[in-house]
JSON list of C-alpha atoms in Angstrom, two decimals:
[
{"chain": "A", "resi": 1, "resn": "THR", "atom": "CA", "xyz": [12.49, 25.95, -0.22]},
{"chain": "A", "resi": 2, "resn": "ILE", "atom": "CA", "xyz": [12.71, 22.22, -0.90]},
{"chain": "A", "resi": 3, "resn": "GLN", "atom": "CA", "xyz": [12.89, 21.47, 2.83]},
{"chain": "A", "resi": 4, "resn": "LYS", "atom": "CA", "xyz": [9.68, 23.39, 3.50]},
{"chain": "A", "resi": 5, "resn": "CYS", "atom": "CA", "xyz": [7.88, 21.57, 0.66]},
{"chain": "A", "resi": 6, "resn": "TYR", "atom": "CA", "xyz": [9.18, 18.22, 1.90]},
{"chain": "A", "resi": 7, "resn": "ARG", "atom": "CA", "xyz": [7.91, 18.92, 5.43]},
{"chain": "A", "resi": 8, "resn": "GLN", "atom": "CA", "xyz": [4.51, 19.86, 4.02]},
{"chain": "A", "resi": 9, "resn": "VAL", "atom": "CA", "xyz": [4.33, 16.62, 2.04]},
{"chain": "A", "resi": 10, "resn": "ILE", "atom": "CA", "xyz": [5.24, 14.58, 5.14]},
{"chain": "A", "resi": 11, "resn": "GLN", "atom": "CA", "xyz": [2.55, 16.44, 7.10]},
{"chain": "A", "resi": 12, "resn": "LEU", "atom": "CA", "xyz": [0.02, 15.57, 4.39]},
{"chain": "A", "resi": 13, "resn": "ILE", "atom": "CA", "xyz": [1.01, 11.88, 4.51]},
{"chain": "A", "resi": 14, "resn": "LYS", "atom": "CA", "xyz": [0.62, 11.91, 8.31]},
{"chain": "A", "resi": 15, "resn": "TYR", "atom": "CA", "xyz": [-2.78, 13.56, 7.90]},
{"chain": "A", "resi": 16, "resn": "VAL", "atom": "CA", "xyz": [-3.86, 10.89, 5.39]},
{"chain": "A", "resi": 17, "resn": "SER", "atom": "CA", "xyz": [-2.69, 8.17, 7.79]},
{"chain": "A", "resi": 18, "resn": "SER", "atom": "CA", "xyz": [-4.52, 9.73, 10.73]},
{"chain": "A", "resi": 19, "resn": "GLU", "atom": "CA", "xyz": [-7.76, 10.18, 8.80]},
{"chain": "A", "resi": 20, "resn": "LEU", "atom": "CA", "xyz": [-7.67, 6.62, 7.47]},
{"chain": "A", "resi": 21, "resn": "GLU", "atom": "CA", "xyz": [-7.02, 5.31, 10.97]},
{"chain": "A", "resi": 22, "resn": "ASN", "atom": "CA", "xyz": [-10.12, 7.18, 12.20]},
{"chain": "A", "resi": 23, "resn": "GLU", "atom": "CA", "xyz": [-12.23, 5.88, 9.30]},
{"chain": "A", "resi": 24, "resn": "MET", "atom": "CA", "xyz": [-10.95, 2.29, 9.31]},
{"chain": "A", "resi": 25, "resn": "PRO", "atom": "CA", "xyz": [-10.91, 1.09, 12.94]},
{"chain": "A", "resi": 26, "resn": "GLU", "atom": "CA", "xyz": [-10.86, -2.57, 11.86]},
{"chain": "A", "resi": 27, "resn": "TYR", "atom": "CA", "xyz": [-7.25, -2.08, 10.72]},
{"chain": "A", "resi": 28, "resn": "THR", "atom": "CA", "xyz": [-4.16, -1.77, 12.85]},
{"chain": "A", "resi": 29, "resn": "PHE", "atom": "CA", "xyz": [-1.94, 1.11, 11.80]},
{"chain": "A", "resi": 30, "resn": "MET", "atom": "CA", "xyz": [1.66, 0.15, 12.45]},
{"chain": "A", "resi": 31, "resn": "GLY", "atom": "CA", "xyz": [3.44, 3.09, 13.92]},
{"chain": "A", "resi": 32, "resn": "ARG", "atom": "CA", "xyz": [4.71, 6.05, 12.05]},
{"chain": "A", "resi": 33, "resn": "VAL", "atom": "CA", "xyz": [5.28, 7.37, 8.57]},
{"chain": "A", "resi": 34, "resn": "VAL", "atom": "CA", "xyz": [8.58, 6.00, 7.28]},
{"chain": "A", "resi": 35, "resn": "GLU", "atom": "CA", "xyz": [10.62, 8.48, 5.27]},
{"chain": "A", "resi": 36, "resn": "ASN", "atom": "CA", "xyz": [12.92, 6.88, 2.71]},
{"chain": "A", "resi": 37, "resn": "HIS", "atom": "CA", "xyz": [15.01, 9.89, 1.75]},
{"chain": "A", "resi": 38, "resn": "MET", "atom": "CA", "xyz": [13.12, 11.69, -0.99]},
{"chain": "A", "resi": 39, "resn": "ASP", "atom": "CA", "xyz": [12.30, 8.57, -2.99]},
{"chain": "A", "resi": 40, "resn": "PHE", "atom": "CA", "xyz": [9.15, 7.55, -1.18]},
{"chain": "A", "resi": 41, "resn": "SER", "atom": "CA", "xyz": [7.46, 7.67, 2.20]},
{"chain": "A", "resi": 42, "resn": "TYR", "atom": "CA", "xyz": [4.94, 5.19, 3.53]},
{"chain": "A", "resi": 43, "resn": "PHE", "atom": "CA", "xyz": [2.88, 3.84, 6.38]},
{"chain": "A", "resi": 44, "resn": "GLN", "atom": "CA", "xyz": [1.65, 0.32, 6.95]},
{"chain": "A", "resi": 45, "resn": "ILE", "atom": "CA", "xyz": [-1.64, -1.19, 8.05]},
{"chain": "A", "resi": 46, "resn": "THR", "atom": "CA", "xyz": [-2.93, -4.69, 8.59]},
{"chain": "A", "resi": 47, "resn": "ARG", "atom": "CA", "xyz": [-5.72, -6.61, 10.22]},
{"chain": "A", "resi": 48, "resn": "GLU", "atom": "CA", "xyz": [-5.98, -10.08, 11.65]},
{"chain": "A", "resi": 49, "resn": "CYS", "atom": "CA", "xyz": [-7.08, -11.90, 8.48]},
{"chain": "A", "resi": 50, "resn": "LEU", "atom": "CA", "xyz": [-4.18, -10.36, 6.54]},
{"chain": "A", "resi": 51, "resn": "LYS", "atom": "CA", "xyz": [-1.68, -11.01, 9.32]},
{"chain": "A", "resi": 52, "resn": "GLU", "atom": "CA", "xyz": [-2.63, -14.69, 9.35]},
{"chain": "A", "resi": 53, "resn": "GLN", "atom": "CA", "xyz": [-1.70, -14.82, 5.66]},
{"chain": "A", "resi": 54, "resn": "GLY", "atom": "CA", "xyz": [1.61, -13.00, 6.25]},
{"chain": "A", "resi": 55, "resn": "LEU", "atom": "CA", "xyz": [0.35, -9.88, 4.47]},
{"chain": "A", "resi": 56, "resn": "LYS", "atom": "CA", "xyz": [0.30, -6.16, 5.14]},
{"chain": "A", "resi": 57, "resn": "ILE", "atom": "CA", "xyz": [-0.86, -3.11, 3.24]},
{"chain": "A", "resi": 58, "resn": "GLN", "atom": "CA", "xyz": [1.43, -0.18, 2.57]},
{"chain": "A", "resi": 59, "resn": "ILE", "atom": "CA", "xyz": [0.28, 3.25, 1.55]},
{"chain": "A", "resi": 60, "resn": "VAL", "atom": "CA", "xyz": [3.22, 4.71, -0.31]},
{"chain": "A", "resi": 61, "resn": "PHE", "atom": "CA", "xyz": [3.82, 8.25, -1.49]},
{"chain": "A", "resi": 62, "resn": "ILE", "atom": "CA", "xyz": [6.19, 8.46, -4.47]},
{"chain": "A", "resi": 63, "resn": "HIS", "atom": "CA", "xyz": [7.90, 11.84, -4.24]},
{"chain": "A", "resi": 64, "resn": "ALA", "atom": "CA", "xyz": [9.05, 12.02, -7.88]},
{"chain": "A", "resi": 65, "resn": "THR", "atom": "CA", "xyz": [5.52, 11.71, -9.24]},
{"chain": "A", "resi": 66, "resn": "CYS", "atom": "CA", "xyz": [3.55, 13.13, -6.27]},
{"chain": "A", "resi": 67, "resn": "GLU", "atom": "CA", "xyz": [1.40, 10.00, -6.37]},
{"chain": "A", "resi": 68, "resn": "PHE", "atom": "CA", "xyz": [0.10, 7.68, -3.71]},
{"chain": "A", "resi": 69, "resn": "GLU", "atom": "CA", "xyz": [0.20, 3.94, -4.34]},
{"chain": "A", "resi": 70, "resn": "VAL", "atom": "CA", "xyz": [-1.39, 1.16, -2.33]},
{"chain": "A", "resi": 71, "resn": "TRP", "atom": "CA", "xyz": [0.63, -2.04, -2.03]},
{"chain": "A", "resi": 72, "resn": "ILE", "atom": "CA", "xyz": [-0.08, -5.48, -0.66]},
{"chain": "A", "resi": 73, "resn": "SER", "atom": "CA", "xyz": [3.19, -6.87, 0.64]},
{"chain": "A", "resi": 74, "resn": "GLY", "atom": "CA", "xyz": [4.39, -9.97, 2.41]},
{"chain": "A", "resi": 75, "resn": "TYR", "atom": "CA", "xyz": [6.00, -9.82, 5.81]},
{"chain": "A", "resi": 76, "resn": "ASN", "atom": "CA", "xyz": [9.10, -11.37, 4.21]},
{"chain": "A", "resi": 77, "resn": "ARG", "atom": "CA", "xyz": [10.57, -12.36, 0.83]},
{"chain": "A", "resi": 78, "resn": "GLU", "atom": "CA", "xyz": [9.48, -16.00, 1.14]},
{"chain": "A", "resi": 79, "resn": "ILE", "atom": "CA", "xyz": [5.83, -14.96, 1.45]},
{"chain": "A", "resi": 80, "resn": "GLN", "atom": "CA", "xyz": [6.19, -12.53, -1.44]},
{"chain": "A", "resi": 81, "resn": "CYS", "atom": "CA", "xyz": [7.78, -15.19, -3.65]},
{"chain": "A", "resi": 82, "resn": "ASN", "atom": "CA", "xyz": [4.99, -17.69, -2.85]},
{"chain": "A", "resi": 83, "resn": "TYR", "atom": "CA", "xyz": [2.33, -15.18, -3.88]},
{"chain": "A", "resi": 84, "resn": "TYR", "atom": "CA", "xyz": [4.32, -14.14, -6.95]},
{"chain": "A", "resi": 85, "resn": "LYS", "atom": "CA", "xyz": [4.57, -17.75, -8.19]},
{"chain": "A", "resi": 86, "resn": "LYS", "atom": "CA", "xyz": [0.80, -18.09, -8.09]},
{"chain": "A", "resi": 87, "resn": "LEU", "atom": "CA", "xyz": [-0.02, -14.59, -9.37]},
{"chain": "A", "resi": 88, "resn": "CYS", "atom": "CA", "xyz": [2.57, -14.11, -12.12]},
{"chain": "A", "resi": 89, "resn": "ASP", "atom": "CA", "xyz": [0.55, -15.89, -14.83]},
{"chain": "A", "resi": 90, "resn": "SER", "atom": "CA", "xyz": [-2.87, -14.69, -13.67]},
{"chain": "A", "resi": 91, "resn": "GLU", "atom": "CA", "xyz": [-5.02, -11.95, -15.15]},
{"chain": "A", "resi": 92, "resn": "CYS", "atom": "CA", "xyz": [-4.65, -9.56, -12.26]},
{"chain": "A", "resi": 93, "resn": "PRO", "atom": "CA", "xyz": [-6.35, -6.14, -12.45]},
{"chain": "A", "resi": 94, "resn": "PHE", "atom": "CA", "xyz": [-3.47, -4.68, -10.42]},
{"chain": "A", "resi": 95, "resn": "GLN", "atom": "CA", "xyz": [0.24, -4.36, -11.14]},
{"chain": "A", "resi": 96, "resn": "ILE", "atom": "CA", "xyz": [2.09, -7.52, -10.10]},
{"chain": "A", "resi": 97, "resn": "CYS", "atom": "CA", "xyz": [5.68, -7.09, -8.98]},
{"chain": "A", "resi": 98, "resn": "SER", "atom": "CA", "xyz": [8.28, -7.97, -11.59]},
{"chain": "A", "resi": 99, "resn": "ASP", "atom": "CA", "xyz": [10.77, -9.47, -9.13]},
{"chain": "A", "resi": 100, "resn": "PRO", "atom": "CA", "xyz": [9.65, -10.56, -5.65]},
{"chain": "A", "resi": 101, "resn": "GLN", "atom": "CA", "xyz": [13.26, -10.65, -4.48]},
{"chain": "A", "resi": 102, "resn": "LYS", "atom": "CA", "xyz": [13.73, -6.94, -5.23]},
{"chain": "A", "resi": 103, "resn": "ASN", "atom": "CA", "xyz": [10.26, -5.40, -5.06]},
{"chain": "A", "resi": 104, "resn": "ASP", "atom": "CA", "xyz": [8.64, -4.61, -1.73]},
{"chain": "A", "resi": 105, "resn": "PHE", "atom": "CA", "xyz": [5.13, -5.42, -2.96]},
{"chain": "A", "resi": 106, "resn": "ILE", "atom": "CA", "xyz": [3.17, -8.34, -4.33]},
{"chain": "A", "resi": 107, "resn": "ILE", "atom": "CA", "xyz": [0.51, -6.26, -6.09]},
{"chain": "A", "resi": 108, "resn": "LYS", "atom": "CA", "xyz": [-0.05, -2.51, -6.21]},
{"chain": "A", "resi": 109, "resn": "THR", "atom": "CA", "xyz": [-2.05, 0.22, -7.83]},
{"chain": "A", "resi": 110, "resn": "VAL", "atom": "CA", "xyz": [-1.65, 3.97, -8.27]},
{"chain": "A", "resi": 111, "resn": "ILE", "atom": "CA", "xyz": [-4.16, 6.37, -6.74]},
{"chain": "A", "resi": 112, "resn": "LYS", "atom": "CA", "xyz": [-5.52, 8.57, -9.52]},
{"chain": "A", "resi": 113, "resn": "ASN", "atom": "CA", "xyz": [-6.14, 11.64, -7.35]},
{"chain": "A", "resi": 114, "resn": "LYS", "atom": "CA", "xyz": [-2.90, 13.59, -7.00]},
{"chain": "A", "resi": 115, "resn": "ILE", "atom": "CA", "xyz": [-1.93, 15.97, -4.22]},
{"chain": "A", "resi": 116, "resn": "THR", "atom": "CA", "xyz": [-1.20, 18.65, -6.78]},
{"chain": "A", "resi": 117, "resn": "ALA", "atom": "CA", "xyz": [-4.78, 18.69, -8.07]},
{"chain": "A", "resi": 118, "resn": "SER", "atom": "CA", "xyz": [-7.07, 17.03, -5.53]},
{"chain": "A", "resi": 119, "resn": "LYS", "atom": "CA", "xyz": [-8.34, 17.77, -2.06]},
{"chain": "A", "resi": 120, "resn": "PRO", "atom": "CA", "xyz": [-7.02, 15.47, 0.68]},
{"chain": "A", "resi": 121, "resn": "GLU", "atom": "CA", "xyz": [-10.55, 14.13, 1.28]},
{"chain": "A", "resi": 122, "resn": "ALA", "atom": "CA", "xyz": [-10.76, 12.82, -2.30]},
{"chain": "A", "resi": 123, "resn": "ILE", "atom": "CA", "xyz": [-7.37, 11.16, -1.97]},
{"chain": "A", "resi": 124, "resn": "ILE", "atom": "CA", "xyz": [-8.33, 9.59, 1.37]},
{"chain": "A", "resi": 125, "resn": "ALA", "atom": "CA", "xyz": [-11.62, 8.28, -0.05]},
{"chain": "A", "resi": 126, "resn": "GLU", "atom": "CA", "xyz": [-9.85, 6.74, -3.06]},
{"chain": "A", "resi": 127, "resn": "ILE", "atom": "CA", "xyz": [-7.14, 5.16, -0.89]},
{"chain": "A", "resi": 128, "resn": "LYS", "atom": "CA", "xyz": [-9.80, 3.68, 1.38]},
{"chain": "A", "resi": 129, "resn": "ILE", "atom": "CA", "xyz": [-11.69, 2.13, -1.55]},
{"chain": "A", "resi": 130, "resn": "THR", "atom": "CA", "xyz": [-8.44, 0.86, -3.06]},
{"chain": "A", "resi": 131, "resn": "ILE", "atom": "CA", "xyz": [-7.37, -0.81, 0.19]},
{"chain": "A", "resi": 132, "resn": "LEU", "atom": "CA", "xyz": [-10.67, -2.70, 0.27]},
{"chain": "A", "resi": 133, "resn": "GLU", "atom": "CA", "xyz": [-10.43, -3.67, -3.43]},
{"chain": "A", "resi": 134, "resn": "LEU", "atom": "CA", "xyz": [-6.85, -4.95, -3.13]},
{"chain": "A", "resi": 135, "resn": "GLU", "atom": "CA", "xyz": [-7.63, -6.88, 0.02]},
{"chain": "A", "resi": 136, "resn": "LYS", "atom": "CA", "xyz": [-10.76, -8.44, -1.50]},
{"chain": "A", "resi": 137, "resn": "TYR", "atom": "CA", "xyz": [-8.84, -9.41, -4.64]},
{"chain": "A", "resi": 138, "resn": "ILE", "atom": "CA", "xyz": [-5.95, -11.05, -2.80]},
{"chain": "A", "resi": 139, "resn": "GLN", "atom": "CA", "xyz": [-8.27, -12.93, -0.45]},
{"chain": "A", "resi": 140, "resn": "ASN", "atom": "CA", "xyz": [-10.45, -14.21, -3.31]},
{"chain": "A", "resi": 141, "resn": "PHE", "atom": "CA", "xyz": [-7.35, -15.16, -5.27]},
{"chain": "A", "resi": 142, "resn": "GLN", "atom": "CA", "xyz": [-6.00, -17.05, -2.30]},
{"chain": "A", "resi": 143, "resn": "LYS", "atom": "CA", "xyz": [-9.28, -18.94, -1.78]},
{"chain": "A", "resi": 144, "resn": "GLU", "atom": "CA", "xyz": [-9.36, -19.96, -5.45]},
{"chain": "A", "resi": 145, "resn": "ASN", "atom": "CA", "xyz": [-5.67, -20.80, -5.93]},
{"chain": "A", "resi": 146, "resn": "TRP", "atom": "CA", "xyz": [-4.23, -22.09, -2.68]},
{"chain": "A", "resi": 147, "resn": "ASN", "atom": "CA", "xyz": [-4.19, -25.86, -2.34]}
]
């Protein structure tokens, strides 16, 4: 049934969160997996250097496509708008939000490994690498473009 499949997906997301938390102790995992109906589910992480910049990372599972995405988001719309103003005309290797007032991310990328075809370990490894790449990009961008 759909309910059984949904529960299995949520269990997988919780497993991914738990494994990442074990592998990435320098990050603070903020609570639980948030279920947003059947649109998407996510969990959030941060660490001190990101927090100081008003940023957090969200690992988002899009139910319609069975894909994970990794987002860098601001703690509020003002922070997101400030980053958007500086990023919108840049050559960013990641997807930049189209409207910081409506989108819940500043930049994001899709994880290529899908739950329908990949083992959880491959997905976890790719998410981990992507978190580090996004964080490095946003921190370098900030160093180069913040006055």
